[in-house]
mmCIF file of C-alpha atoms in Angstrom:
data_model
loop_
_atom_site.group_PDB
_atom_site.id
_atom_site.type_symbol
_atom_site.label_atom_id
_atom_site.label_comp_id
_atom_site.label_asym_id
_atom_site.label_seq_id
_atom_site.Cartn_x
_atom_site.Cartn_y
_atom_site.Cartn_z
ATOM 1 C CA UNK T 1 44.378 -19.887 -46.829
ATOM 2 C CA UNK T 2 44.706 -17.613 -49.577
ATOM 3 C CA UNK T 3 41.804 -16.351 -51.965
ATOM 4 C CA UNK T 4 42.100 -14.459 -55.441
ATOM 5 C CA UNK T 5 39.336 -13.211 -57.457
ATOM 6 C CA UNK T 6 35.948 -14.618 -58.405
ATOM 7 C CA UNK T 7 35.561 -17.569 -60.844
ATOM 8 C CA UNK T 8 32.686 -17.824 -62.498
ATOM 9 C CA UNK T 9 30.387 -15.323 -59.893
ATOM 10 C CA UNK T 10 32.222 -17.764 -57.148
ATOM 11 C CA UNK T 11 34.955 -17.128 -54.876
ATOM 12 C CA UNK T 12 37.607 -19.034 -54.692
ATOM 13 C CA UNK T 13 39.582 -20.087 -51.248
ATOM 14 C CA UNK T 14 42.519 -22.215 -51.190
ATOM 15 C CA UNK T 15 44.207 -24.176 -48.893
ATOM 16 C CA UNK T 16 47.008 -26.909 -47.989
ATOM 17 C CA UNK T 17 46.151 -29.879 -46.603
ATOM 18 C CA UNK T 18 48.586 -32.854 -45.634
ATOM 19 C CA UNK T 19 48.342 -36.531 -45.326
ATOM 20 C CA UNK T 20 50.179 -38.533 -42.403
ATOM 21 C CA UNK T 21 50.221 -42.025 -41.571
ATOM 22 C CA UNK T 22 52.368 -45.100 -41.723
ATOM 23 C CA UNK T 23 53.551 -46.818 -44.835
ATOM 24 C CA UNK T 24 51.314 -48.861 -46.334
ATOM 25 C CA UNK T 25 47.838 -47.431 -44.759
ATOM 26 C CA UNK T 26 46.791 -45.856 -48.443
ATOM 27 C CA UNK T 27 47.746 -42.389 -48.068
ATOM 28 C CA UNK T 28 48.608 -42.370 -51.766
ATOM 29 C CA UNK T 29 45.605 -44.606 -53.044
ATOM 30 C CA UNK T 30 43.166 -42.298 -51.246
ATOM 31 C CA UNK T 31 44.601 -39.087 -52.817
ATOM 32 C CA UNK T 32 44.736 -40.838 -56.109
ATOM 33 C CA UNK T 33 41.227 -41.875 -55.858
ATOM 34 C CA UNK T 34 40.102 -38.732 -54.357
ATOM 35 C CA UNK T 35 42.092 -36.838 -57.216
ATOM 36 C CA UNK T 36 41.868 -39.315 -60.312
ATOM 37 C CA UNK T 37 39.629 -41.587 -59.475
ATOM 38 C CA UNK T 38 41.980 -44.230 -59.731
ATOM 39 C CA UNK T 39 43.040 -47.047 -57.549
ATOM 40 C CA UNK T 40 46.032 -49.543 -58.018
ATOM 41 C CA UNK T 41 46.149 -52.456 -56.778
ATOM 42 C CA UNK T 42 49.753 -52.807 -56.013
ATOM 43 C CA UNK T 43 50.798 -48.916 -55.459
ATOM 44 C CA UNK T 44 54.211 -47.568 -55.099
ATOM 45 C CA UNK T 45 55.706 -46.448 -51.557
ATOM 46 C CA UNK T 46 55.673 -42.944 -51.830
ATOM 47 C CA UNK T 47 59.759 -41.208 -51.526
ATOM 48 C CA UNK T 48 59.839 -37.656 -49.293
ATOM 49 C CA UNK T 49 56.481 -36.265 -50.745
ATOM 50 C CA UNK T 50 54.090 -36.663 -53.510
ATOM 51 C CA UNK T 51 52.093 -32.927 -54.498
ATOM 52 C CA UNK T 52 48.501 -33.401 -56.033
ATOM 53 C CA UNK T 53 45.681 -30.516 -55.891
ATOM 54 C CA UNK T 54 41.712 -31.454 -56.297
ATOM 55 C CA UNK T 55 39.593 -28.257 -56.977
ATOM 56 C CA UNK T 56 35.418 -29.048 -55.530
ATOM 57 C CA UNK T 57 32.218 -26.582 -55.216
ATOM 58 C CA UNK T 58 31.230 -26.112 -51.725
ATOM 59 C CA UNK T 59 28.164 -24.070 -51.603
ATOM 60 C CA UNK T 60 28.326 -21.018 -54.059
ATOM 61 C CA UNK T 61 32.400 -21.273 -53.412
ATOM 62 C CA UNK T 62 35.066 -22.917 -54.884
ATOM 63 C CA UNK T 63 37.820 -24.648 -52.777
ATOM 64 C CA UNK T 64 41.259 -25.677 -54.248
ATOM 65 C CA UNK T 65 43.051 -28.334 -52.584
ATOM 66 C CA UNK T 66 46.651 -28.310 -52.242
ATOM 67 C CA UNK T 67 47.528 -32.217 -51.277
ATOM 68 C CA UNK T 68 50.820 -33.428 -49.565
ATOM 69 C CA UNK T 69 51.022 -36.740 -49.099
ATOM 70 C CA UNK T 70 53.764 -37.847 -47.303
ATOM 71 C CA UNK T 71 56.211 -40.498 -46.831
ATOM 72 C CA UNK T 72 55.314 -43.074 -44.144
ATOM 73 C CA UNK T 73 58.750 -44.975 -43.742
ATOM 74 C CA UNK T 74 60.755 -44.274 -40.809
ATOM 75 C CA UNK T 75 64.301 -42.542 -42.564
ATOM 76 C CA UNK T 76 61.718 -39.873 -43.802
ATOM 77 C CA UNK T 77 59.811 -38.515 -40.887
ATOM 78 C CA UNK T 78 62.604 -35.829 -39.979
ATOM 79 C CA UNK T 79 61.194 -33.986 -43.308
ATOM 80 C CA UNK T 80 57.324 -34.086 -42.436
ATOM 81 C CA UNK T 81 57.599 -30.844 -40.419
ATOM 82 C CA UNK T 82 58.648 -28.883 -43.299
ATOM 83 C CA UNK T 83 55.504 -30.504 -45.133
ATOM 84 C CA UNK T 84 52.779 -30.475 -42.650
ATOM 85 C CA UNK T 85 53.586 -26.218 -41.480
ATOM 86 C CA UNK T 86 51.156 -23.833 -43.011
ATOM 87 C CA UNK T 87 49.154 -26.536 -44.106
ATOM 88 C CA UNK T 88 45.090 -25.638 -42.709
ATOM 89 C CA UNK T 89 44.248 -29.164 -42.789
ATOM 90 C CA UNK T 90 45.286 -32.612 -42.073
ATOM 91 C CA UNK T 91 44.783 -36.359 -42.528
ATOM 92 C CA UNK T 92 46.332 -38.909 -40.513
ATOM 93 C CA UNK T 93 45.658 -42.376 -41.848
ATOM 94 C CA UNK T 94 45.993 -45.650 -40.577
ATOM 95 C CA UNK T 95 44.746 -49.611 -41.691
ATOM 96 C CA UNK T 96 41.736 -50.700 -39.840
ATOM 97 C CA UNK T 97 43.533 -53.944 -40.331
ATOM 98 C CA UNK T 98 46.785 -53.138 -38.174
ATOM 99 C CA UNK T 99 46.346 -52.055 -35.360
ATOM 100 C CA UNK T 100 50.230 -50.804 -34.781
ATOM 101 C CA UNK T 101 49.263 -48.316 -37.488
ATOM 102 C CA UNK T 102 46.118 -46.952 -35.710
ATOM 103 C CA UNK T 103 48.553 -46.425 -32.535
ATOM 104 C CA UNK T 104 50.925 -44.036 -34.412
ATOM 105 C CA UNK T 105 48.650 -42.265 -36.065
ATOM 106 C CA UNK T 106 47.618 -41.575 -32.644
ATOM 107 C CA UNK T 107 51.106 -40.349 -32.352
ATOM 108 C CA UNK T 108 51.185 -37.980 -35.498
ATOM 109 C CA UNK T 109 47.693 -36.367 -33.657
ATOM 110 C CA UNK T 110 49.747 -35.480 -30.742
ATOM 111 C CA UNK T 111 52.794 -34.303 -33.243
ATOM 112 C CA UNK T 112 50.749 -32.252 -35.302
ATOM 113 C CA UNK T 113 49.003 -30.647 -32.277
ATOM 114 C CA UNK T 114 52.033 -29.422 -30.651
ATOM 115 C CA UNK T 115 54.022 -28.831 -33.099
ATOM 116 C CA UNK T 116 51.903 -27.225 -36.147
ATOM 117 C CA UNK T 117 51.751 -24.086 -35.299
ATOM 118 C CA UNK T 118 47.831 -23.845 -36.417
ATOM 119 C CA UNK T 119 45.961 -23.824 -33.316
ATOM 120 C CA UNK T 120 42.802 -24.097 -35.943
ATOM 121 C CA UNK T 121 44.384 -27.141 -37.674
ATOM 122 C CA UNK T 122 41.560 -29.173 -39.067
ATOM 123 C CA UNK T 123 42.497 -32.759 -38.385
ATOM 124 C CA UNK T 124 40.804 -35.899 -39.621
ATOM 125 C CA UNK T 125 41.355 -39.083 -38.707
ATOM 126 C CA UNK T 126 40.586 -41.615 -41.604
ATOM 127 C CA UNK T 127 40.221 -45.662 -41.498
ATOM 128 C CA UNK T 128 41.254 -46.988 -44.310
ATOM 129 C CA UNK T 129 40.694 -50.058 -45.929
ATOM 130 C CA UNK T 130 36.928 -50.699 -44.431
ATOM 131 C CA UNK T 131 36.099 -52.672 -47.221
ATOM 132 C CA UNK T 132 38.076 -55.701 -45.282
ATOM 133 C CA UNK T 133 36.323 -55.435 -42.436
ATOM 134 C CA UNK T 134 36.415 -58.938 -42.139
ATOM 135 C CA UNK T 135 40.135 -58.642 -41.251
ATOM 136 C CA UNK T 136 39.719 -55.980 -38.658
ATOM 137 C CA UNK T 137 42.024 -55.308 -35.302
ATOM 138 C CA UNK T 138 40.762 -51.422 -34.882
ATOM 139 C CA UNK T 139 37.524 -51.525 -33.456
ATOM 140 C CA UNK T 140 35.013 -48.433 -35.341
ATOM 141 C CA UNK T 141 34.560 -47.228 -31.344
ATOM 142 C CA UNK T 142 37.543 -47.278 -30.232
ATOM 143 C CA UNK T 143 38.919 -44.695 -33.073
ATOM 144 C CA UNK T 144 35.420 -43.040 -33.134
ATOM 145 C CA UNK T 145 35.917 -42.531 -29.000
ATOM 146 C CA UNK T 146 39.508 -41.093 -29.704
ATOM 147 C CA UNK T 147 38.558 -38.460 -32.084
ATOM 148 C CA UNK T 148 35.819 -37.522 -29.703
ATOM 149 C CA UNK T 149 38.027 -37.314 -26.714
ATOM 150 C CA UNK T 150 40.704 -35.325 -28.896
ATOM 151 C CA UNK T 151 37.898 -33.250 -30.944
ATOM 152 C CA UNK T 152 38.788 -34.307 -34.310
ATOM 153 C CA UNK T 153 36.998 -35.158 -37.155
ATOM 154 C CA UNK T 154 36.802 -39.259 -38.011
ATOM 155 C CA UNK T 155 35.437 -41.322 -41.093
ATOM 156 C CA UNK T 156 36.146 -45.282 -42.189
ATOM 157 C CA UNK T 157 36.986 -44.970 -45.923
ATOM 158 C CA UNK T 158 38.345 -47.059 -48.528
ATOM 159 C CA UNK T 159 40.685 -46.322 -51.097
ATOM 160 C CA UNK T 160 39.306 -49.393 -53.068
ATOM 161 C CA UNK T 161 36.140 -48.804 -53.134
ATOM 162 C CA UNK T 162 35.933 -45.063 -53.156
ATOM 163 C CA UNK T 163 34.001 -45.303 -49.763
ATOM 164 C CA UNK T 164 33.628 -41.781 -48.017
ATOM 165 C CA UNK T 165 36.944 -40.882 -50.207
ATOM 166 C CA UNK T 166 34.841 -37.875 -51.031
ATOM 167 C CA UNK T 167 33.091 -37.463 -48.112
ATOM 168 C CA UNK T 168 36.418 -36.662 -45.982
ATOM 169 C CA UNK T 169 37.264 -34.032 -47.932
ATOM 170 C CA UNK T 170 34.496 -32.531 -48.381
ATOM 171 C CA UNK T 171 33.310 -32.443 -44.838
ATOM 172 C CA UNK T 172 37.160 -31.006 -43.953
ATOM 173 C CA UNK T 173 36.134 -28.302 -46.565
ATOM 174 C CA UNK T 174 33.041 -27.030 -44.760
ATOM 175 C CA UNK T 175 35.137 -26.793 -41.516
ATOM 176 C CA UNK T 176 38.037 -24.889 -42.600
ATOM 177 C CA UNK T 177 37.302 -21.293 -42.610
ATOM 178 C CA UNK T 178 36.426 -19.380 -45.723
ATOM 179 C CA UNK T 179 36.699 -15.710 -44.557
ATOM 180 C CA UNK T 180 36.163 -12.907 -47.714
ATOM 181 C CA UNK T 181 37.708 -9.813 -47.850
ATOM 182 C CA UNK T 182 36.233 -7.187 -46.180
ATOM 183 C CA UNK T 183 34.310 -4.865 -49.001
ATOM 184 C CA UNK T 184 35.734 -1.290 -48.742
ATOM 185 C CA UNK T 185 33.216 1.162 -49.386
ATOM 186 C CA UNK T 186 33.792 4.101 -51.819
ATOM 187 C CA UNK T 187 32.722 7.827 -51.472
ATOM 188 C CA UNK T 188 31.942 9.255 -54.449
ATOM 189 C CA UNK T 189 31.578 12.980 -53.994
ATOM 190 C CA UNK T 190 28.736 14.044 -56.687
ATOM 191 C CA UNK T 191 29.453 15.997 -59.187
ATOM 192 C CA UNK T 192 26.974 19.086 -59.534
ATOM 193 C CA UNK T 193 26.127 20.127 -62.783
ATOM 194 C CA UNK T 194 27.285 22.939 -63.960
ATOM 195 C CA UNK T 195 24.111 26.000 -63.509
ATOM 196 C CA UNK T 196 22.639 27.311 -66.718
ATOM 197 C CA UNK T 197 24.080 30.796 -68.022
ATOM 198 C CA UNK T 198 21.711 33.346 -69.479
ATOM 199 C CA UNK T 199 22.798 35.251 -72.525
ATOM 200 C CA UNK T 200 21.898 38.773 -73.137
ATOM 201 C CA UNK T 201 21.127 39.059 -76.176
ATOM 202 C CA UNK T 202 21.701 42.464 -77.931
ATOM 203 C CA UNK T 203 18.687 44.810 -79.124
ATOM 204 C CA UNK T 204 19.047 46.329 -82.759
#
């Protein structure tokens, strides 16, 4: 997390966050809704990393998003270390709709875990694609019941729809820490003013 000076009377924190998950799950149509408010229908595999940043008000603060979303094929996963360290926040992704997907995003969890470095990682676990619920294989309780047991954060969203899209982030916002810099205080010695001087004056 780093902060610089206020913005408008608010501070401002930022902070890089990192998104993990198979190919395919959305990881790019969330941040590009979350970001653009955009979704496409038919949207592009994503090669090594994509960089995006999304700047919200939380409270009387201002967080900046720094947003890594990552490649989900298999030849690329050797370079998601270097992506996911010194990142403060993280969301794994997986299809509500494939349940293979859910399992290794259950894998990244444990990845990310031992290998972050960021004992305070924030890590959410996001469903996407809720709005075809009709074509489900990850049962809501089962996921909701592993980010209980593994004390994570978890939300159903869709990229489509911009369900909870906003949400996420915001809720990963009011968890990560915003700590201000300590105000030193300043002595100021006072300055006395400087005592009257009489003048004689001289008798004719």
């Amino acid at each position: 997390m780093a902060t610089s000076p206020e913005v408008n009377g608010a501070q401002l924190f930022k902070y890089k966050i990192v998104l993990l998950g198979e190919t395919a799950v959305g990881k790019s149509s969330i941040v590009q809704r979350y970001v653009r408010d955009q979704f496409l229908e038919h949207q592009e595999s994503t090669i090594g990393a994509a960089f995006m940043s999304q700047t919200i008000k939380i409270d009387s603060d201002i967080v900046k998003f720094d947003i890594w979303d990552t490649a989900g094929q298999e030849r690329y996963h050797s370079l998601t270390p270097m992506y996911y360290r010194g990142a403060k926040a993280a969301v794994v992704i997986y299809d509500i709709t494939n349940r293979v997907s859910f399992a290794r995003a259950k894998n990244w969890i444990t990845e990310l875990k031992q290998n972050s470095g960021n004992p305070d990682l924030v890590i959410a676990l996001a469903g996407n694609k809720c709005d075809l619920s009709m074509n489900r294989e990850v049962p809501k309780e089962l996921a909701e019941e592993y980010a209980k047991e593994t004390g994570i954060l978890f939300m159903e969203v869709s990229a489509k729809t911009k369900e909870n899209i906003d949400l996420i982030f915001e809720t990963i916002a009011r968890r990560l820490p915003r700590i201000r810099a300590p105000v030193v205080p300043v002595n100021i010695t006072p300055i006395e003013a400087p005592k009257p001087t009489s003048e004689k004056k001289c008798c004719k």
